[in-house]
């Protein structure tokens, strides 16, 4: 039964005791997506749990990230906690009034490695092209085309599929150029066309450069490397769709706003602006069209979920 209790001291879910009418065997508290990023929320809920325990409740906490990331394991832990509570000797729902405050019992949840990346992700590799600066021609000159093509191919091999503007940034940084003017952009586009014409790279309609077709095998995330962080427009649609599909599959059922938060966290974004929302909508709409994800009221459900 949801929201059991009085006034401000309620539990999210009260599990009724099967053998004792009117009693609850366990109170389940569900910590939301933003719980671990707010010290105020953690302190408030810890004090609230102490009050509930003094009123006789046995509390079990579910961490939202752990639930969505590993649903089956978390469900099994919850079943075990309910079974243990039902067979406990103490009548946990009878209010217990104490004359003096007592030390709270140890928290009844296990820490989860929230920063641990899902198994279907890999660290994004950043290309670090090296150029011999001595005698290096200016980047826009025709005699620089050979070095420019070599550099582009190296970046695409390491980071592909990779957006052309990101490759250009890597190239000018390796050249020691602060910004790309019209002549440099023209030279870059010429080098890209030559590589594509010779079959060295492929270029799709969105401007992503790749080798060997650019098949997305895993979702690439930045981890702790700020250089590996990409904007929403720098992530191929297929990679964004793979991230969305895997997150929905892990969660079994998830709202769009929750999905947006998790995608942002995964790719290292501190905000969820219109560009991220638009990219996510494109990914979700494509998955809905091809049947990989199904809409169930306000929830998204994986097509493979029973």
PDB file of C-alpha atoms in Angstrom:
ATOM      1  CA  UNK A   1       0.000   0.000   0.000  1.00  0.00           C
ATOM      2  CA  UNK A   2       1.539   3.386  -0.992  1.00  0.00           C
ATOM      3  CA  UNK A   3       2.083   6.349   1.363  1.00  0.00           C
ATOM      4  CA  UNK A   4       1.305   4.674   4.687  1.00  0.00           C
ATOM      5  CA  UNK A   5       1.589   6.674   7.915  1.00  0.00           C
ATOM      6  CA  UNK A   6       0.540  10.002   9.358  1.00  0.00           C
ATOM      7  CA  UNK A   7       1.436  13.637   8.777  1.00  0.00           C
ATOM      8  CA  UNK A   8       4.957  13.980   7.392  1.00  0.00           C
ATOM      9  CA  UNK A   9       6.067  10.546   8.578  1.00  0.00           C
ATOM     10  CA  UNK A  10       4.947   8.216   5.827  1.00  0.00           C
ATOM     11  CA  UNK A  11       6.639   5.345   4.062  1.00  0.00           C
ATOM     12  CA  UNK A  12       6.460   5.069   0.287  1.00  0.00           C
ATOM     13  CA  UNK A  13       5.141   1.497   0.355  1.00  0.00           C
ATOM     14  CA  UNK A  14       3.798  -0.461   3.320  1.00  0.00           C
ATOM     15  CA  UNK A  15       3.917  -4.263   2.955  1.00  0.00           C
ATOM     16  CA  UNK A  16       0.987  -5.783   4.845  1.00  0.00           C
ATOM     17  CA  UNK A  17       1.762  -8.683   7.166  1.00  0.00           C
ATOM     18  CA  UNK A  18       0.018 -11.776   5.739  1.00  0.00           C
ATOM     19  CA  UNK A  19      -0.650 -13.317   9.174  1.00  0.00           C
ATOM     20  CA  UNK A  20      -1.381 -10.253  11.292  1.00  0.00           C
ATOM     21  CA  UNK A  21      -4.373  -8.190  10.222  1.00  0.00           C
ATOM     22  CA  UNK A  22      -3.851  -4.463  10.349  1.00  0.00           C
ATOM     23  CA  UNK A  23      -0.089  -4.729  10.656  1.00  0.00           C
ATOM     24  CA  UNK A  24       2.711  -3.973   8.227  1.00  0.00           C
ATOM     25  CA  UNK A  25       5.712  -6.252   7.985  1.00  0.00           C
ATOM     26  CA  UNK A  26       7.970  -3.810   6.176  1.00  0.00           C
ATOM     27  CA  UNK A  27       8.165  -0.217   5.050  1.00  0.00           C
ATOM     28  CA  UNK A  28       9.831   0.358   1.683  1.00  0.00           C
ATOM     29  CA  UNK A  29      11.439   3.741   0.917  1.00  0.00           C
ATOM     30  CA  UNK A  30      12.238   4.566  -2.714  1.00  0.00           C
ATOM     31  CA  UNK A  31      15.108   6.990  -3.252  1.00  0.00           C
ATOM     32  CA  UNK A  32      14.697   8.946  -6.484  1.00  0.00           C
ATOM     33  CA  UNK A  33      17.151   9.724  -9.272  1.00  0.00           C
ATOM     34  CA  UNK A  34      18.482  12.883  -7.651  1.00  0.00           C
ATOM     35  CA  UNK A  35      18.766  11.431  -4.129  1.00  0.00           C
ATOM     36  CA  UNK A  36      22.526  10.803  -4.174  1.00  0.00           C
ATOM     37  CA  UNK A  37      23.422  14.204  -5.606  1.00  0.00           C
ATOM     38  CA  UNK A  38      21.790  16.098  -2.709  1.00  0.00           C
ATOM     39  CA  UNK A  39      23.315  15.997   0.783  1.00  0.00           C
ATOM     40  CA  UNK A  40      20.250  17.842   2.117  1.00  0.00           C
ATOM     41  CA  UNK A  41      17.956  15.106   0.784  1.00  0.00           C
ATOM     42  CA  UNK A  42      20.128  12.380   2.303  1.00  0.00           C
ATOM     43  CA  UNK A  43      20.248  14.040   5.737  1.00  0.00           C
ATOM     44  CA  UNK A  44      16.519  14.726   5.708  1.00  0.00           C
ATOM     45  CA  UNK A  45      15.637  11.131   4.804  1.00  0.00           C
ATOM     46  CA  UNK A  46      18.064   9.727   7.387  1.00  0.00           C
ATOM     47  CA  UNK A  47      16.352  11.721  10.155  1.00  0.00           C
ATOM     48  CA  UNK A  48      12.968  10.711   8.810  1.00  0.00           C
ATOM     49  CA  UNK A  49      13.991   7.054   8.856  1.00  0.00           C
ATOM     50  CA  UNK A  50      15.078   7.358  12.495  1.00  0.00           C
ATOM     51  CA  UNK A  51      11.639   8.705  13.410  1.00  0.00           C
ATOM     52  CA  UNK A  52       9.883   5.929  11.515  1.00  0.00           C
ATOM     53  CA  UNK A  53      12.007   3.271  13.201  1.00  0.00           C
ATOM     54  CA  UNK A  54      11.199   4.734  16.620  1.00  0.00           C
ATOM     55  CA  UNK A  55       7.535   4.415  15.696  1.00  0.00           C
ATOM     56  CA  UNK A  56       8.131   0.718  15.117  1.00  0.00           C
ATOM     57  CA  UNK A  57       8.725   0.486  11.406  1.00  0.00           C
ATOM     58  CA  UNK A  58      11.279  -1.815   9.833  1.00  0.00           C
ATOM     59  CA  UNK A  59      12.620   0.147   6.843  1.00  0.00           C
ATOM     60  CA  UNK A  60      14.108  -1.166   3.630  1.00  0.00           C
ATOM     61  CA  UNK A  61      15.504   1.329   1.095  1.00  0.00           C
ATOM     62  CA  UNK A  62      15.595   0.927  -2.669  1.00  0.00           C
ATOM     63  CA  UNK A  63      18.035   3.122  -4.587  1.00  0.00           C
ATOM     64  CA  UNK A  64      16.552   4.272  -7.887  1.00  0.00           C
ATOM     65  CA  UNK A  65      19.749   3.905  -9.913  1.00  0.00           C
ATOM     66  CA  UNK A  66      20.351   0.367  -8.661  1.00  0.00           C
ATOM     67  CA  UNK A  67      16.713  -0.586  -9.347  1.00  0.00           C
ATOM     68  CA  UNK A  68      16.817   0.624 -12.946  1.00  0.00           C
ATOM     69  CA  UNK A  69      20.304  -0.721 -13.604  1.00  0.00           C
ATOM     70  CA  UNK A  70      19.826  -4.221 -12.171  1.00  0.00           C
ATOM     71  CA  UNK A  71      16.100  -4.809 -11.720  1.00  0.00           C
ATOM     72  CA  UNK A  72      16.210  -8.581 -11.300  1.00  0.00           C
ATOM     73  CA  UNK A  73      18.806  -8.539  -8.511  1.00  0.00           C
ATOM     74  CA  UNK A  74      17.047  -5.702  -6.682  1.00  0.00           C
ATOM     75  CA  UNK A  75      13.689  -7.501  -6.884  1.00  0.00           C
ATOM     76  CA  UNK A  76      15.265 -10.600  -5.351  1.00  0.00           C
ATOM     77  CA  UNK A  77      16.767  -8.542  -2.512  1.00  0.00           C
ATOM     78  CA  UNK A  78      13.379  -6.958  -1.828  1.00  0.00           C
ATOM     79  CA  UNK A  79      11.683 -10.375  -1.701  1.00  0.00           C
ATOM     80  CA  UNK A  80      14.295 -11.544   0.771  1.00  0.00           C
ATOM     81  CA  UNK A  81      13.827  -8.452   2.938  1.00  0.00           C
ATOM     82  CA  UNK A  82      10.040  -8.973   2.985  1.00  0.00           C
ATOM     83  CA  UNK A  83      10.420 -12.651   3.879  1.00  0.00           C
ATOM     84  CA  UNK A  84      12.861 -11.813   6.689  1.00  0.00           C
ATOM     85  CA  UNK A  85      10.525  -9.149   8.046  1.00  0.00           C
ATOM     86  CA  UNK A  86       7.494 -11.459   8.012  1.00  0.00           C
ATOM     87  CA  UNK A  87       9.354 -14.117   9.975  1.00  0.00           C
ATOM     88  CA  UNK A  88      10.909 -11.660  12.433  1.00  0.00           C
ATOM     89  CA  UNK A  89       9.862 -12.019  16.064  1.00  0.00           C
ATOM     90  CA  UNK A  90       9.327  -8.290  16.614  1.00  0.00           C
ATOM     91  CA  UNK A  91       5.985  -6.741  15.751  1.00  0.00           C
ATOM     92  CA  UNK A  92       7.498  -3.959  13.788  1.00  0.00           C
ATOM     93  CA  UNK A  93       4.372  -1.875  13.237  1.00  0.00           C
ATOM     94  CA  UNK A  94       3.331  -1.404  16.872  1.00  0.00           C
ATOM     95  CA  UNK A  95       4.307   2.160  17.881  1.00  0.00           C
ATOM     96  CA  UNK A  96       7.186   2.049  20.359  1.00  0.00           C
ATOM     97  CA  UNK A  97       7.395   5.054  22.655  1.00  0.00           C
ATOM     98  CA  UNK A  98      10.695   5.547  24.396  1.00  0.00           C
ATOM     99  CA  UNK A  99      11.521   7.895  27.219  1.00  0.00           C
ATOM    100  CA  UNK A 100      14.963   8.674  25.826  1.00  0.00           C
ATOM    101  CA  UNK A 101      16.296   8.823  22.271  1.00  0.00           C
ATOM    102  CA  UNK A 102      18.266   5.769  21.228  1.00  0.00           C
ATOM    103  CA  UNK A 103      20.991   5.307  18.672  1.00  0.00           C
ATOM    104  CA  UNK A 104      19.469   4.472  15.269  1.00  0.00           C
ATOM    105  CA  UNK A 105      19.909   0.944  13.981  1.00  0.00           C
ATOM    106  CA  UNK A 106      22.373   0.461  11.111  1.00  0.00           C
ATOM    107  CA  UNK A 107      20.917   1.424   7.737  1.00  0.00           C
ATOM    108  CA  UNK A 108      19.269  -1.539   6.068  1.00  0.00           C
ATOM    109  CA  UNK A 109      20.656  -1.073   2.584  1.00  0.00           C
ATOM    110  CA  UNK A 110      23.926  -1.904   0.925  1.00  0.00           C
ATOM    111  CA  UNK A 111      26.040   0.678  -0.898  1.00  0.00           C
ATOM    112  CA  UNK A 112      25.869   0.552  -4.667  1.00  0.00           C
ATOM    113  CA  UNK A 113      28.694   1.621  -6.966  1.00  0.00           C
ATOM    114  CA  UNK A 114      26.712   4.424  -8.617  1.00  0.00           C
ATOM    115  CA  UNK A 115      29.651   5.520 -10.729  1.00  0.00           C
ATOM    116  CA  UNK A 116      30.149   2.058 -12.174  1.00  0.00           C
ATOM    117  CA  UNK A 117      29.408   2.140 -15.888  1.00  0.00           C
ATOM    118  CA  UNK A 118      26.887  -0.320 -17.371  1.00  0.00           C
ATOM    119  CA  UNK A 119      28.384  -3.377 -19.003  1.00  0.00           C
ATOM    120  CA  UNK A 120      27.228  -2.233 -22.438  1.00  0.00           C
ATOM    121  CA  UNK A 121      29.413   0.900 -22.369  1.00  0.00           C
ATOM    122  CA  UNK A 122      33.075   1.474 -23.184  1.00  0.00           C
ATOM    123  CA  UNK A 123      35.388   4.405 -22.511  1.00  0.00           C
ATOM    124  CA  UNK A 124      35.539   6.915 -25.357  1.00  0.00           C
ATOM    125  CA  UNK A 125      39.029   7.008 -26.874  1.00  0.00           C
ATOM    126  CA  UNK A 126      40.405  10.432 -27.740  1.00  0.00           C
ATOM    127  CA  UNK A 127      42.862  10.656 -30.620  1.00  0.00           C
ATOM    128  CA  UNK A 128      46.068  12.593 -29.918  1.00  0.00           C
ATOM    129  CA  UNK A 129      47.618  13.220 -33.347  1.00  0.00           C
ATOM    130  CA  UNK A 130      51.273  14.225 -33.376  1.00  0.00           C
ATOM    131  CA  UNK A 131      52.808  16.411 -36.059  1.00  0.00           C
ATOM    132  CA  UNK A 132      56.410  17.396 -36.630  1.00  0.00           C
ATOM    133  CA  UNK A 133      56.086  21.168 -36.404  1.00  0.00           C
ATOM    134  CA  UNK A 134      59.452  21.855 -38.012  1.00  0.00           C
ATOM    135  CA  UNK A 135      58.965  22.670 -41.663  1.00  0.00           C
ATOM    136  CA  UNK A 136      55.195  22.030 -41.407  1.00  0.00           C
ATOM    137  CA  UNK A 137      53.315  24.047 -44.060  1.00  0.00           C
ATOM    138  CA  UNK A 138      50.350  26.186 -43.073  1.00  0.00           C
ATOM    139  CA  UNK A 139      47.205  24.104 -42.684  1.00  0.00           C
ATOM    140  CA  UNK A 140      45.327  25.776 -45.554  1.00  0.00           C
ATOM    141  CA  UNK A 141      48.057  25.368 -48.166  1.00  0.00           C
ATOM    142  CA  UNK A 142      47.828  22.674 -50.891  1.00  0.00           C
ATOM    143  CA  UNK A 143      51.200  21.217 -49.840  1.00  0.00           C
ATOM    144  CA  UNK A 144      49.674  20.450 -46.390  1.00  0.00           C
ATOM    145  CA  UNK A 145      47.010  18.153 -47.850  1.00  0.00           C
ATOM    146  CA  UNK A 146      49.033  14.957 -47.378  1.00  0.00           C
ATOM    147  CA  UNK A 147      49.644  15.611 -43.657  1.00  0.00           C
ATOM    148  CA  UNK A 148      46.034  16.745 -43.207  1.00  0.00           C
ATOM    149  CA  UNK A 149      44.661  13.550 -44.770  1.00  0.00           C
ATOM    150  CA  UNK A 150      46.954  11.427 -42.590  1.00  0.00           C
ATOM    151  CA  UNK A 151      45.785  13.278 -39.500  1.00  0.00           C
ATOM    152  CA  UNK A 152      42.082  13.000 -40.383  1.00  0.00           C
ATOM    153  CA  UNK A 153      42.390   9.279 -41.052  1.00  0.00           C
ATOM    154  CA  UNK A 154      44.139   8.751 -37.717  1.00  0.00           C
ATOM    155  CA  UNK A 155      41.415  10.612 -35.775  1.00  0.00           C
ATOM    156  CA  UNK A 156      38.644   8.727 -37.582  1.00  0.00           C
ATOM    157  CA  UNK A 157      40.353   5.381 -36.914  1.00  0.00           C
ATOM    158  CA  UNK A 158      40.511   6.096 -33.174  1.00  0.00           C
ATOM    159  CA  UNK A 159      37.265   8.008 -32.606  1.00  0.00           C
ATOM    160  CA  UNK A 160      34.990   7.088 -35.510  1.00  0.00           C
ATOM    161  CA  UNK A 161      32.143   7.442 -36.057  1.00  0.00           C
ATOM    162  CA  UNK A 162      33.026  11.045 -35.215  1.00  0.00           C
ATOM    163  CA  UNK A 163      31.460  14.322 -36.292  1.00  0.00           C
ATOM    164  CA  UNK A 164      33.436  16.265 -38.903  1.00  0.00           C
ATOM    165  CA  UNK A 165      33.569  19.412 -36.752  1.00  0.00           C
ATOM    166  CA  UNK A 166      35.196  17.420 -33.952  1.00  0.00           C
ATOM    167  CA  UNK A 167      37.778  16.015 -36.383  1.00  0.00           C
ATOM    168  CA  UNK A 168      38.492  19.551 -37.594  1.00  0.00           C
ATOM    169  CA  UNK A 169      39.039  20.640 -33.996  1.00  0.00           C
ATOM    170  CA  UNK A 170      41.517  17.830 -33.421  1.00  0.00           C
ATOM    171  CA  UNK A 171      43.329  18.801 -36.639  1.00  0.00           C
ATOM    172  CA  UNK A 172      43.701  22.505 -35.897  1.00  0.00           C
ATOM    173  CA  UNK A 173      44.766  21.773 -32.290  1.00  0.00           C
ATOM    174  CA  UNK A 174      47.474  19.436 -33.613  1.00  0.00           C
ATOM    175  CA  UNK A 175      48.519  22.169 -36.071  1.00  0.00           C
ATOM    176  CA  UNK A 176      48.519  24.753 -33.299  1.00  0.00           C
ATOM    177  CA  UNK A 177      45.808  26.798 -34.995  1.00  0.00           C
ATOM    178  CA  UNK A 178      43.501  28.748 -32.680  1.00  0.00           C
ATOM    179  CA  UNK A 179      40.461  28.936 -34.942  1.00  0.00           C
ATOM    180  CA  UNK A 180      39.399  27.621 -38.324  1.00  0.00           C
ATOM    181  CA  UNK A 181      38.774  30.313 -40.914  1.00  0.00           C
ATOM    182  CA  UNK A 182      37.276  29.817 -44.347  1.00  0.00           C
ATOM    183  CA  UNK A 183      40.548  28.739 -45.995  1.00  0.00           C
ATOM    184  CA  UNK A 184      41.240  26.112 -43.306  1.00  0.00           C
ATOM    185  CA  UNK A 185      37.671  24.766 -43.497  1.00  0.00           C
ATOM    186  CA  UNK A 186      37.935  24.538 -47.278  1.00  0.00           C
ATOM    187  CA  UNK A 187      41.249  22.649 -47.012  1.00  0.00           C
ATOM    188  CA  UNK A 188      39.724  20.280 -44.445  1.00  0.00           C
ATOM    189  CA  UNK A 189      36.687  19.565 -46.635  1.00  0.00           C
ATOM    190  CA  UNK A 190      38.948  18.908 -49.604  1.00  0.00           C
ATOM    191  CA  UNK A 191      40.963  16.381 -47.590  1.00  0.00           C
ATOM    192  CA  UNK A 192      37.759  14.657 -46.377  1.00  0.00           C
ATOM    193  CA  UNK A 193      36.379  14.390 -49.916  1.00  0.00           C
ATOM    194  CA  UNK A 194      39.642  12.910 -51.145  1.00  0.00           C
ATOM    195  CA  UNK A 195      39.696  10.291 -48.384  1.00  0.00           C
ATOM    196  CA  UNK A 196      36.059   9.385 -49.043  1.00  0.00           C
ATOM    197  CA  UNK A 197      36.630   9.162 -52.801  1.00  0.00           C
ATOM    198  CA  UNK A 198      39.591   6.839 -52.223  1.00  0.00           C
ATOM    199  CA  UNK A 199      37.555   4.620 -49.908  1.00  0.00           C
ATOM    200  CA  UNK A 200      39.653   5.448 -46.837  1.00  0.00           C
ATOM    201  CA  UNK A 201      36.692   6.779 -44.839  1.00  0.00           C
ATOM    202  CA  UNK A 202      32.919   7.074 -45.149  1.00  0.00           C
ATOM    203  CA  UNK A 203      30.818  10.197 -44.575  1.00  0.00           C
ATOM    204  CA  UNK A 204      27.120   9.992 -43.708  1.00  0.00           C
ATOM    205  CA  UNK A 205      24.441  12.621 -44.245  1.00  0.00           C
ATOM    206  CA  UNK A 206      24.847  13.984 -40.704  1.00  0.00           C
ATOM    207  CA  UNK A 207      28.558  14.602 -41.263  1.00  0.00           C
ATOM    208  CA  UNK A 208      29.930  11.669 -39.232  1.00  0.00           C
ATOM    209  CA  UNK A 209      33.213  10.216 -40.479  1.00  0.00           C
ATOM    210  CA  UNK A 210      33.949   6.519 -39.994  1.00  0.00           C
ATOM    211  CA  UNK A 211      36.035   3.562 -41.123  1.00  0.00           C
ATOM    212  CA  UNK A 212      34.569   0.266 -42.365  1.00  0.00           C
ATOM    213  CA  UNK A 213      30.977   1.460 -42.319  1.00  0.00           C
ATOM    214  CA  UNK A 214      31.109   2.874 -38.806  1.00  0.00           C
ATOM    215  CA  UNK A 215      28.988   0.221 -37.066  1.00  0.00           C
ATOM    216  CA  UNK A 216      28.234   1.149 -33.449  1.00  0.00           C
ATOM    217  CA  UNK A 217      29.223  -1.768 -31.222  1.00  0.00           C
ATOM    218  CA  UNK A 218      28.901  -0.124 -27.785  1.00  0.00           C
ATOM    219  CA  UNK A 219      27.900   3.148 -26.165  1.00  0.00           C
ATOM    220  CA  UNK A 220      31.007   5.277 -25.650  1.00  0.00           C
ATOM    221  CA  UNK A 221      31.069   7.348 -22.479  1.00  0.00           C
ATOM    222  CA  UNK A 222      33.605   9.885 -21.191  1.00  0.00           C
ATOM    223  CA  UNK A 223      34.203   8.466 -17.725  1.00  0.00           C
ATOM    224  CA  UNK A 224      36.428  10.940 -15.914  1.00  0.00           C
ATOM    225  CA  UNK A 225      38.105  12.369 -19.028  1.00  0.00           C
ATOM    226  CA  UNK A 226      36.758  15.852 -19.882  1.00  0.00           C
ATOM    227  CA  UNK A 227      38.334  15.627 -23.337  1.00  0.00           C
ATOM    228  CA  UNK A 228      36.161  12.591 -24.050  1.00  0.00           C
ATOM    229  CA  UNK A 229      32.926  14.444 -23.327  1.00  0.00           C
ATOM    230  CA  UNK A 230      30.804  14.998 -26.420  1.00  0.00           C
ATOM    231  CA  UNK A 231      27.838  17.252 -27.002  1.00  0.00           C
ATOM    232  CA  UNK A 232      24.457  15.843 -27.989  1.00  0.00           C
ATOM    233  CA  UNK A 233      25.052  16.821 -31.619  1.00  0.00           C
ATOM    234  CA  UNK A 234      28.399  14.984 -31.597  1.00  0.00           C
ATOM    235  CA  UNK A 235      26.856  11.588 -30.800  1.00  0.00           C
ATOM    236  CA  UNK A 236      25.657   9.510 -33.771  1.00  0.00           C
ATOM    237  CA  UNK A 237      21.937   8.762 -33.773  1.00  0.00           C
ATOM    238  CA  UNK A 238      22.645   5.014 -33.757  1.00  0.00           C
ATOM    239  CA  UNK A 239      24.790   5.374 -30.628  1.00  0.00           C
ATOM    240  CA  UNK A 240      22.159   7.497 -28.866  1.00  0.00           C
ATOM    241  CA  UNK A 241      19.512   4.917 -29.786  1.00  0.00           C
ATOM    242  CA  UNK A 242      21.678   2.112 -28.440  1.00  0.00           C
ATOM    243  CA  UNK A 243      22.039   3.973 -25.133  1.00  0.00           C
ATOM    244  CA  UNK A 244      18.289   4.622 -24.917  1.00  0.00           C
ATOM    245  CA  UNK A 245      17.370   1.033 -25.844  1.00  0.00           C
ATOM    246  CA  UNK A 246      19.764  -0.427 -23.264  1.00  0.00           C
ATOM    247  CA  UNK A 247      18.587   1.924 -20.513  1.00  0.00           C
ATOM    248  CA  UNK A 248      14.946   1.084 -21.224  1.00  0.00           C
ATOM    249  CA  UNK A 249      15.800  -2.629 -21.252  1.00  0.00           C
ATOM    250  CA  UNK A 250      17.572  -2.300 -17.884  1.00  0.00           C
ATOM    251  CA  UNK A 251      14.690  -0.330 -16.372  1.00  0.00           C
ATOM    252  CA  UNK A 252      11.929  -2.520 -17.888  1.00  0.00           C
ATOM    253  CA  UNK A 253       9.580   0.513 -17.602  1.00  0.00           C
ATOM    254  CA  UNK A 254      10.755   4.106 -17.463  1.00  0.00           C
ATOM    255  CA  UNK A 255       9.301   7.587 -17.930  1.00  0.00           C
ATOM    256  CA  UNK A 256      10.842   9.923 -20.484  1.00  0.00           C
ATOM    257  CA  UNK A 257      12.005  12.425 -17.868  1.00  0.00           C
ATOM    258  CA  UNK A 258      13.782   9.695 -15.907  1.00  0.00           C
ATOM    259  CA  UNK A 259      15.309   8.407 -19.130  1.00  0.00           C
ATOM    260  CA  UNK A 260      16.511  11.910 -19.994  1.00  0.00           C
ATOM    261  CA  UNK A 261      18.267  12.231 -16.638  1.00  0.00           C
ATOM    262  CA  UNK A 262      20.026   8.886 -16.998  1.00  0.00           C
ATOM    263  CA  UNK A 263      21.149   9.590 -20.580  1.00  0.00           C
ATOM    264  CA  UNK A 264      22.543  12.953 -19.454  1.00  0.00           C
ATOM    265  CA  UNK A 265      24.385  11.320 -16.550  1.00  0.00           C
ATOM    266  CA  UNK A 266      25.748   8.607 -18.823  1.00  0.00           C
ATOM    267  CA  UNK A 267      27.259  11.037 -21.334  1.00  0.00           C
ATOM    268  CA  UNK A 268      28.567  13.402 -18.654  1.00  0.00           C
ATOM    269  CA  UNK A 269      26.151  16.292 -19.265  1.00  0.00           C
ATOM    270  CA  UNK A 270      25.446  18.613 -16.345  1.00  0.00           C
ATOM    271  CA  UNK A 271      22.346  20.046 -17.902  1.00  0.00           C
ATOM    272  CA  UNK A 272      19.422  18.898 -19.998  1.00  0.00           C
ATOM    273  CA  UNK A 273      18.903  21.641 -22.559  1.00  0.00           C
ATOM    274  CA  UNK A 274      16.841  21.786 -25.736  1.00  0.00           C
ATOM    275  CA  UNK A 275      19.634  20.188 -27.797  1.00  0.00           C
ATOM    276  CA  UNK A 276      19.747  17.145 -25.522  1.00  0.00           C
ATOM    277  CA  UNK A 277      15.943  16.903 -25.437  1.00  0.00           C
ATOM    278  CA  UNK A 278      15.781  17.075 -29.240  1.00  0.00           C
ATOM    279  CA  UNK A 279      18.477  14.399 -29.656  1.00  0.00           C
ATOM    280  CA  UNK A 280      16.724  12.143 -27.171  1.00  0.00           C
ATOM    281  CA  UNK A 281      13.357  12.638 -28.890  1.00  0.00           C
ATOM    282  CA  UNK A 282      14.890  11.662 -32.234  1.00  0.00           C
ATOM    283  CA  UNK A 283      16.377   8.535 -30.692  1.00  0.00           C
ATOM    284  CA  UNK A 284      13.190   7.505 -28.878  1.00  0.00           C
ATOM    285  CA  UNK A 285      10.918   8.242 -31.856  1.00  0.00           C
ATOM    286  CA  UNK A 286      13.146   6.141 -34.109  1.00  0.00           C
ATOM    287  CA  UNK A 287      13.059   3.236 -31.650  1.00  0.00           C
ATOM    288  CA  UNK A 288       9.272   3.517 -31.386  1.00  0.00           C
ATOM    289  CA  UNK A 289       8.948   3.446 -35.175  1.00  0.00           C
ATOM    290  CA  UNK A 290      11.082   0.326 -35.587  1.00  0.00           C
ATOM    291  CA  UNK A 291       9.417  -1.421 -32.641  1.00  0.00           C
ATOM    292  CA  UNK A 292      12.483  -1.731 -30.404  1.00  0.00           C
ATOM    293  CA  UNK A 293      10.715   0.342 -27.721  1.00  0.00           C
ATOM    294  CA  UNK A 294       6.979   0.375 -26.981  1.00  0.00           C
ATOM    295  CA  UNK A 295       4.944   3.174 -25.392  1.00  0.00           C
ATOM    296  CA  UNK A 296       2.837   2.016 -22.439  1.00  0.00           C
ATOM    297  CA  UNK A 297       0.829   5.008 -21.249  1.00  0.00           C
ATOM    298  CA  UNK A 298       3.441   7.495 -19.965  1.00  0.00           C
ATOM    299  CA  UNK A 299       6.108   4.789 -19.756  1.00  0.00           C
ATOM    300  CA  UNK A 300       8.590   3.435 -22.285  1.00  0.00           C
ATOM    301  CA  UNK A 301       8.979  -0.346 -22.325  1.00  0.00           C
ATOM    302  CA  UNK A 302      11.527  -2.501 -24.105  1.00  0.00           C
ATOM    303  CA  UNK A 303      10.012  -4.695 -26.803  1.00  0.00           C
ATOM    304  CA  UNK A 304      11.970  -7.623 -25.328  1.00  0.00           C
ATOM    305  CA  UNK A 305      10.379  -7.184 -21.872  1.00  0.00           C
ATOM    306  CA  UNK A 306       7.909 -10.000 -21.146  1.00  0.00           C
TER     307      UNK A 306
END
